[in-house]
Tab-separated table of C-alpha atoms in Angstrom:
chain	number	residue	atom	x	y	z
A	1	UNK	CA	11.426	-20.119	-13.755
A	2	UNK	CA	13.512	-19.115	-10.734
A	3	UNK	CA	11.842	-17.104	-7.959
A	4	UNK	CA	11.925	-13.339	-8.325
A	5	UNK	CA	13.761	-11.144	-5.840
A	6	UNK	CA	11.613	-8.618	-4.022
A	7	UNK	CA	11.812	-5.648	-1.691
A	8	UNK	CA	9.177	-4.423	0.758
A	9	UNK	CA	9.092	-0.691	1.490
A	10	UNK	CA	7.454	0.457	4.735
A	11	UNK	CA	6.962	4.198	5.346
A	12	UNK	CA	6.748	4.797	9.095
A	13	UNK	CA	6.101	8.263	10.482
A	14	UNK	CA	5.824	8.306	14.274
A	15	UNK	CA	4.724	4.660	14.356
A	16	UNK	CA	6.902	3.356	17.163
A	17	UNK	CA	4.007	1.602	18.898
A	18	UNK	CA	2.799	-0.175	15.737
A	19	UNK	CA	5.843	-0.807	13.566
A	20	UNK	CA	7.132	-3.817	15.511
A	21	UNK	CA	4.010	-5.845	14.733
A	22	UNK	CA	4.357	-5.011	11.043
A	23	UNK	CA	7.992	-6.089	11.011
A	24	UNK	CA	7.137	-9.282	12.905
A	25	UNK	CA	4.727	-10.190	10.105
A	26	UNK	CA	7.353	-9.468	7.443
A	27	UNK	CA	9.890	-11.609	9.309
A	28	UNK	CA	7.452	-14.538	9.039
A	29	UNK	CA	7.206	-14.460	5.231
A	30	UNK	CA	7.392	-17.809	3.474
A	31	UNK	CA	9.149	-16.780	0.278
A	32	UNK	CA	11.736	-18.672	-1.766
A	33	UNK	CA	13.396	-15.660	-3.376
A	34	UNK	CA	15.554	-12.998	-1.770
A	35	UNK	CA	13.490	-10.536	0.257
A	36	UNK	CA	14.745	-7.153	1.421
A	37	UNK	CA	12.763	-5.019	3.882
A	38	UNK	CA	13.355	-1.265	3.836
A	39	UNK	CA	11.844	1.026	6.473
A	40	UNK	CA	11.686	4.759	5.794
A	41	UNK	CA	11.174	6.151	9.266
A	42	UNK	CA	10.832	9.407	11.168
A	43	UNK	CA	10.612	9.971	14.911
A	44	UNK	CA	13.128	8.763	17.475
A	45	UNK	CA	10.999	5.916	18.806
A	46	UNK	CA	10.091	4.681	15.321
A	47	UNK	CA	13.726	4.736	14.206
A	48	UNK	CA	14.752	2.830	17.331
A	49	UNK	CA	12.162	0.119	16.693
A	50	UNK	CA	13.168	-0.205	13.044
A	51	UNK	CA	16.897	-0.341	13.782
A	52	UNK	CA	16.403	-2.881	16.531
A	53	UNK	CA	14.308	-5.331	14.521
A	54	UNK	CA	15.950	-8.179	12.652
A	55	UNK	CA	13.459	-8.019	9.775
A	56	UNK	CA	14.555	-4.516	8.709
A	57	UNK	CA	17.465	-4.901	6.295
A	58	UNK	CA	17.784	-1.157	5.754
A	59	UNK	CA	16.471	1.783	7.765
A	60	UNK	CA	16.359	5.163	6.054
A	61	UNK	CA	15.626	8.455	7.781
A	62	UNK	CA	12.613	10.226	6.323
A	63	UNK	CA	13.923	13.755	6.679
A	64	UNK	CA	11.196	15.294	4.499
A	65	UNK	CA	8.219	13.820	6.420
A	66	UNK	CA	6.122	14.903	3.453
A	67	UNK	CA	3.721	11.967	3.256
A	68	UNK	CA	3.783	8.330	2.196
A	69	UNK	CA	4.420	8.957	-1.513
A	70	UNK	CA	7.829	10.612	-1.085
A	71	UNK	CA	8.778	8.097	1.627
A	72	UNK	CA	7.879	5.182	-0.642
A	73	UNK	CA	9.926	6.712	-3.461
A	74	UNK	CA	12.886	7.093	-1.115
A	75	UNK	CA	12.625	3.449	-0.127
A	76	UNK	CA	12.157	2.263	-3.708
A	77	UNK	CA	15.267	4.155	-4.819
A	78	UNK	CA	17.296	2.176	-2.286
A	79	UNK	CA	15.611	-1.160	-2.981
A	80	UNK	CA	16.852	-4.064	-5.028
A	81	UNK	CA	14.974	-6.855	-6.740
A	82	UNK	CA	12.496	-7.284	-9.550
A	83	UNK	CA	9.338	-6.488	-7.563
A	84	UNK	CA	8.615	-3.598	-5.204
A	85	UNK	CA	5.998	-4.274	-2.545
A	86	UNK	CA	4.531	-1.585	-0.317
A	87	UNK	CA	2.758	-1.766	2.995
A	88	UNK	CA	2.183	0.559	5.956
A	89	UNK	CA	3.522	0.616	9.488
A	90	UNK	CA	0.070	-0.003	10.974
A	91	UNK	CA	-0.528	-3.102	8.859
A	92	UNK	CA	-0.035	-6.828	9.495
A	93	UNK	CA	0.551	-9.006	6.442
A	94	UNK	CA	-0.003	-12.789	6.236
A	95	UNK	CA	3.019	-15.110	5.865
A	96	UNK	CA	2.151	-15.787	2.215
A	97	UNK	CA	1.726	-12.163	1.182
A	98	UNK	CA	5.025	-11.673	-0.663
A	99	UNK	CA	4.789	-15.090	-2.310
A	100	UNK	CA	1.212	-14.516	-3.467
A	101	UNK	CA	2.059	-11.166	-5.004
A	102	UNK	CA	5.212	-12.403	-6.688
A	103	UNK	CA	3.574	-15.438	-8.277
A	104	UNK	CA	1.675	-13.084	-10.594
A	105	UNK	CA	4.905	-11.635	-11.996
A	106	UNK	CA	5.758	-14.941	-13.635
A	107	UNK	CA	3.397	-13.611	-16.341
A	108	UNK	CA	5.498	-11.037	-18.239
A	109	UNK	CA	2.543	-8.735	-18.971
A	110	UNK	CA	1.758	-8.216	-15.270
A	111	UNK	CA	3.159	-4.939	-13.929
A	112	UNK	CA	1.192	-4.537	-10.695
A	113	UNK	CA	-0.809	-6.417	-8.063
A	114	UNK	CA	-3.283	-5.218	-5.437
A	115	UNK	CA	-5.332	-6.947	-2.783
A	116	UNK	CA	-8.081	-6.247	-0.238
A	117	UNK	CA	-7.808	-4.663	3.177
A	118	UNK	CA	-9.318	-5.952	6.396
A	119	UNK	CA	-9.514	-4.103	9.729
A	120	UNK	CA	-7.251	-5.037	12.591
A	121	UNK	CA	-10.048	-4.020	14.922
A	122	UNK	CA	-12.722	-6.649	15.617
A	123	UNK	CA	-15.758	-4.362	15.301
A	124	UNK	CA	-18.529	-5.711	13.065
A	125	UNK	CA	-19.019	-2.202	11.657
A	126	UNK	CA	-15.405	-2.034	10.546
A	127	UNK	CA	-15.484	-5.540	9.072
A	128	UNK	CA	-18.598	-4.791	7.017
A	129	UNK	CA	-17.407	-1.381	5.836
A	130	UNK	CA	-13.968	-2.678	4.907
A	131	UNK	CA	-15.512	-5.526	2.938
A	132	UNK	CA	-17.652	-3.031	1.013
A	133	UNK	CA	-15.097	-0.270	0.519
A	134	UNK	CA	-11.787	-2.128	0.457
A	135	UNK	CA	-12.729	-5.310	-1.374
A	136	UNK	CA	-16.034	-5.274	-3.252
A	137	UNK	CA	-15.453	-1.708	-4.451
A	138	UNK	CA	-12.163	-2.822	-5.995
A	139	UNK	CA	-13.784	-5.907	-7.533
A	140	UNK	CA	-16.411	-3.690	-9.178
A	141	UNK	CA	-14.014	-1.003	-10.419
A	142	UNK	CA	-11.106	-3.123	-11.587
A	143	UNK	CA	-12.871	-4.643	-14.657
A	144	UNK	CA	-13.859	-1.109	-15.722
A	145	UNK	CA	-10.217	-0.033	-15.812
A	146	UNK	CA	-10.369	1.999	-12.586
A	147	UNK	CA	-7.583	0.106	-10.852
A	148	UNK	CA	-6.792	1.211	-7.295
A	149	UNK	CA	-3.991	-0.677	-5.613
A	150	UNK	CA	-4.305	0.256	-1.920
A	151	UNK	CA	-1.074	1.536	-0.403
A	152	UNK	CA	-0.957	-1.078	2.406
A	153	UNK	CA	-1.354	-3.950	-0.077
A	154	UNK	CA	0.197	-3.239	-3.439
A	155	UNK	CA	3.204	-4.201	-5.507
A	156	UNK	CA	4.716	-3.051	-8.788
A	157	UNK	CA	7.218	-4.494	-11.223
A	158	UNK	CA	10.343	-2.389	-10.848
A	159	UNK	CA	10.662	-1.623	-14.564
A	160	UNK	CA	7.088	-0.291	-14.688
A	161	UNK	CA	7.572	1.736	-11.497
A	162	UNK	CA	10.653	3.382	-12.963
A	163	UNK	CA	8.975	3.906	-16.337
A	164	UNK	CA	6.187	6.010	-14.785
A	165	UNK	CA	8.479	7.850	-12.384
A	166	UNK	CA	7.200	6.255	-9.170
A	167	UNK	CA	4.682	7.982	-6.912
A	168	UNK	CA	3.724	11.508	-7.936
A	169	UNK	CA	4.902	13.509	-4.945
A	170	UNK	CA	2.577	16.406	-5.724
A	171	UNK	CA	-0.485	14.199	-5.054
A	172	UNK	CA	-1.222	14.503	-1.346
A	173	UNK	CA	-3.683	11.602	-1.165
A	174	UNK	CA	-4.984	9.060	-3.671
A	175	UNK	CA	-1.298	8.757	-4.523
A	176	UNK	CA	-1.746	4.972	-4.650
A	177	UNK	CA	-4.680	5.255	-7.082
A	178	UNK	CA	-2.685	7.678	-9.215
A	179	UNK	CA	0.263	5.280	-9.384
A	180	UNK	CA	-2.048	2.368	-10.215
A	181	UNK	CA	-3.642	4.155	-13.160
A	182	UNK	CA	-0.291	5.214	-14.569
A	183	UNK	CA	1.261	1.774	-14.107
A	184	UNK	CA	-1.762	0.200	-15.852
A	185	UNK	CA	-0.623	1.920	-19.056
A	186	UNK	CA	2.499	-0.261	-18.925
A	187	UNK	CA	0.707	-3.617	-18.682
A	188	UNK	CA	-1.770	-5.643	-16.638
A	189	UNK	CA	-2.581	-4.791	-13.006
A	190	UNK	CA	-4.067	-7.772	-11.174
A	191	UNK	CA	-6.498	-7.755	-8.253
A	192	UNK	CA	-5.894	-10.789	-6.031
A	193	UNK	CA	-8.859	-11.098	-3.661
A	194	UNK	CA	-7.227	-14.101	-1.974
A	195	UNK	CA	-4.404	-11.965	-0.556
A	196	UNK	CA	-5.782	-9.572	2.103
A	197	UNK	CA	-3.794	-7.673	4.707
A	198	UNK	CA	-5.016	-6.418	8.083
A	199	UNK	CA	-4.664	-2.689	8.639
A	200	UNK	CA	-5.672	-0.216	11.315
A	201	UNK	CA	-9.111	1.427	11.173
A	202	UNK	CA	-7.953	4.340	13.347
A	203	UNK	CA	-8.535	6.893	10.577
A	204	UNK	CA	-12.068	5.619	10.059
A	205	UNK	CA	-12.676	5.786	13.792
A	206	UNK	CA	-11.338	9.323	13.958
A	207	UNK	CA	-13.196	10.890	11.029
A	208	UNK	CA	-16.073	8.469	10.374
A	209	UNK	CA	-16.995	6.589	7.231
A	210	UNK	CA	-19.315	9.353	5.995
A	211	UNK	CA	-16.555	11.938	5.885
A	212	UNK	CA	-14.176	9.370	4.471
A	213	UNK	CA	-16.528	8.643	1.567
A	214	UNK	CA	-17.084	12.346	0.906
A	215	UNK	CA	-13.355	13.055	0.923
A	216	UNK	CA	-12.684	10.271	-1.553
A	217	UNK	CA	-15.577	11.322	-3.781
A	218	UNK	CA	-14.240	14.875	-3.986
A	219	UNK	CA	-10.747	13.496	-4.588
A	220	UNK	CA	-11.940	11.268	-7.432
A	221	UNK	CA	-13.757	14.203	-9.035
A	222	UNK	CA	-10.685	16.417	-8.742
A	223	UNK	CA	-8.549	13.661	-10.181
A	224	UNK	CA	-10.899	13.217	-13.154
A	225	UNK	CA	-10.920	16.905	-14.101
A	226	UNK	CA	-8.250	17.929	-16.634
A	227	UNK	CA	-5.425	19.802	-14.997
A	228	UNK	CA	-6.578	19.029	-11.460
A	229	UNK	CA	-5.351	16.655	-8.784
A	230	UNK	CA	-6.288	15.996	-5.146
A	231	UNK	CA	-3.495	18.055	-3.580
A	232	UNK	CA	-5.067	18.895	-0.210
A	233	UNK	CA	-3.799	17.374	3.007
A	234	UNK	CA	-5.459	14.033	3.776
A	235	UNK	CA	-7.224	14.599	7.102
C-alpha cells in the first residue's frame, strides 16, 4: 500500500518564542508520504515566525482567538491528505512522529491515534507526574473505552473527523477528549505508547498539579452528566 498523505495543524496563539522549535521538529520528519504543515496563528510575532519558517506550508490568521478547538477546525478545513495530525506550538515532536501515527491507518478500521506526553522541562517532579497522568492514565482508561487523545499528540482519519463534525467549538476544554469519544464511534482509536511528544509544563507550573487534577475531575463529571459539558474557560 502506498504511503498516506498527511497534514499537521498547529494552533499558535501568542507563541512567537516557542513556535520556531515546534516547526523545526516538524521540518525534521522522516515521512515517505506528502506532508503539509498548517499553522493557525495570532499575534504579530507568532505570525512572523510562522511565515518565516520553511516548514510552514500554509499560515492562517486566527482572527477568532477563541481557543484551540476552533483554530484546529480552521486548519483542518484548509488541510489536504488522508490523515489530520494535531500538535501545539509549545511542543516538540520526534522525527518519526508522523510516520508512527500514519502506519496505524494502513488498518482500515483505525480512525484515530493518540500517544503519551512528556515534559520539556527536566524536573523529576514533572517527569513523574507526566508519566502518571499523560501515559499510564491513558493506558488504564483506553481499554475501558474512555479514549482521550491529547491535543499535542493526536491524529484522526479525515473521513472520521468530517463525519463527527470536527472539534465541538462549544467545549472550552477537554475538547480533545470530546473529539476522541465521538471519533471512537466511527472505528478504532489506537493508543501508541511508543510515540511520545515533549510538551511544555508551564501550565502545571503555573497552577499546580492539585488544581489541575481537580479541574479535570470536575470537567469529567460535567461531561458525563446528560445535557452538560465543560464550557468554562480553562485556567
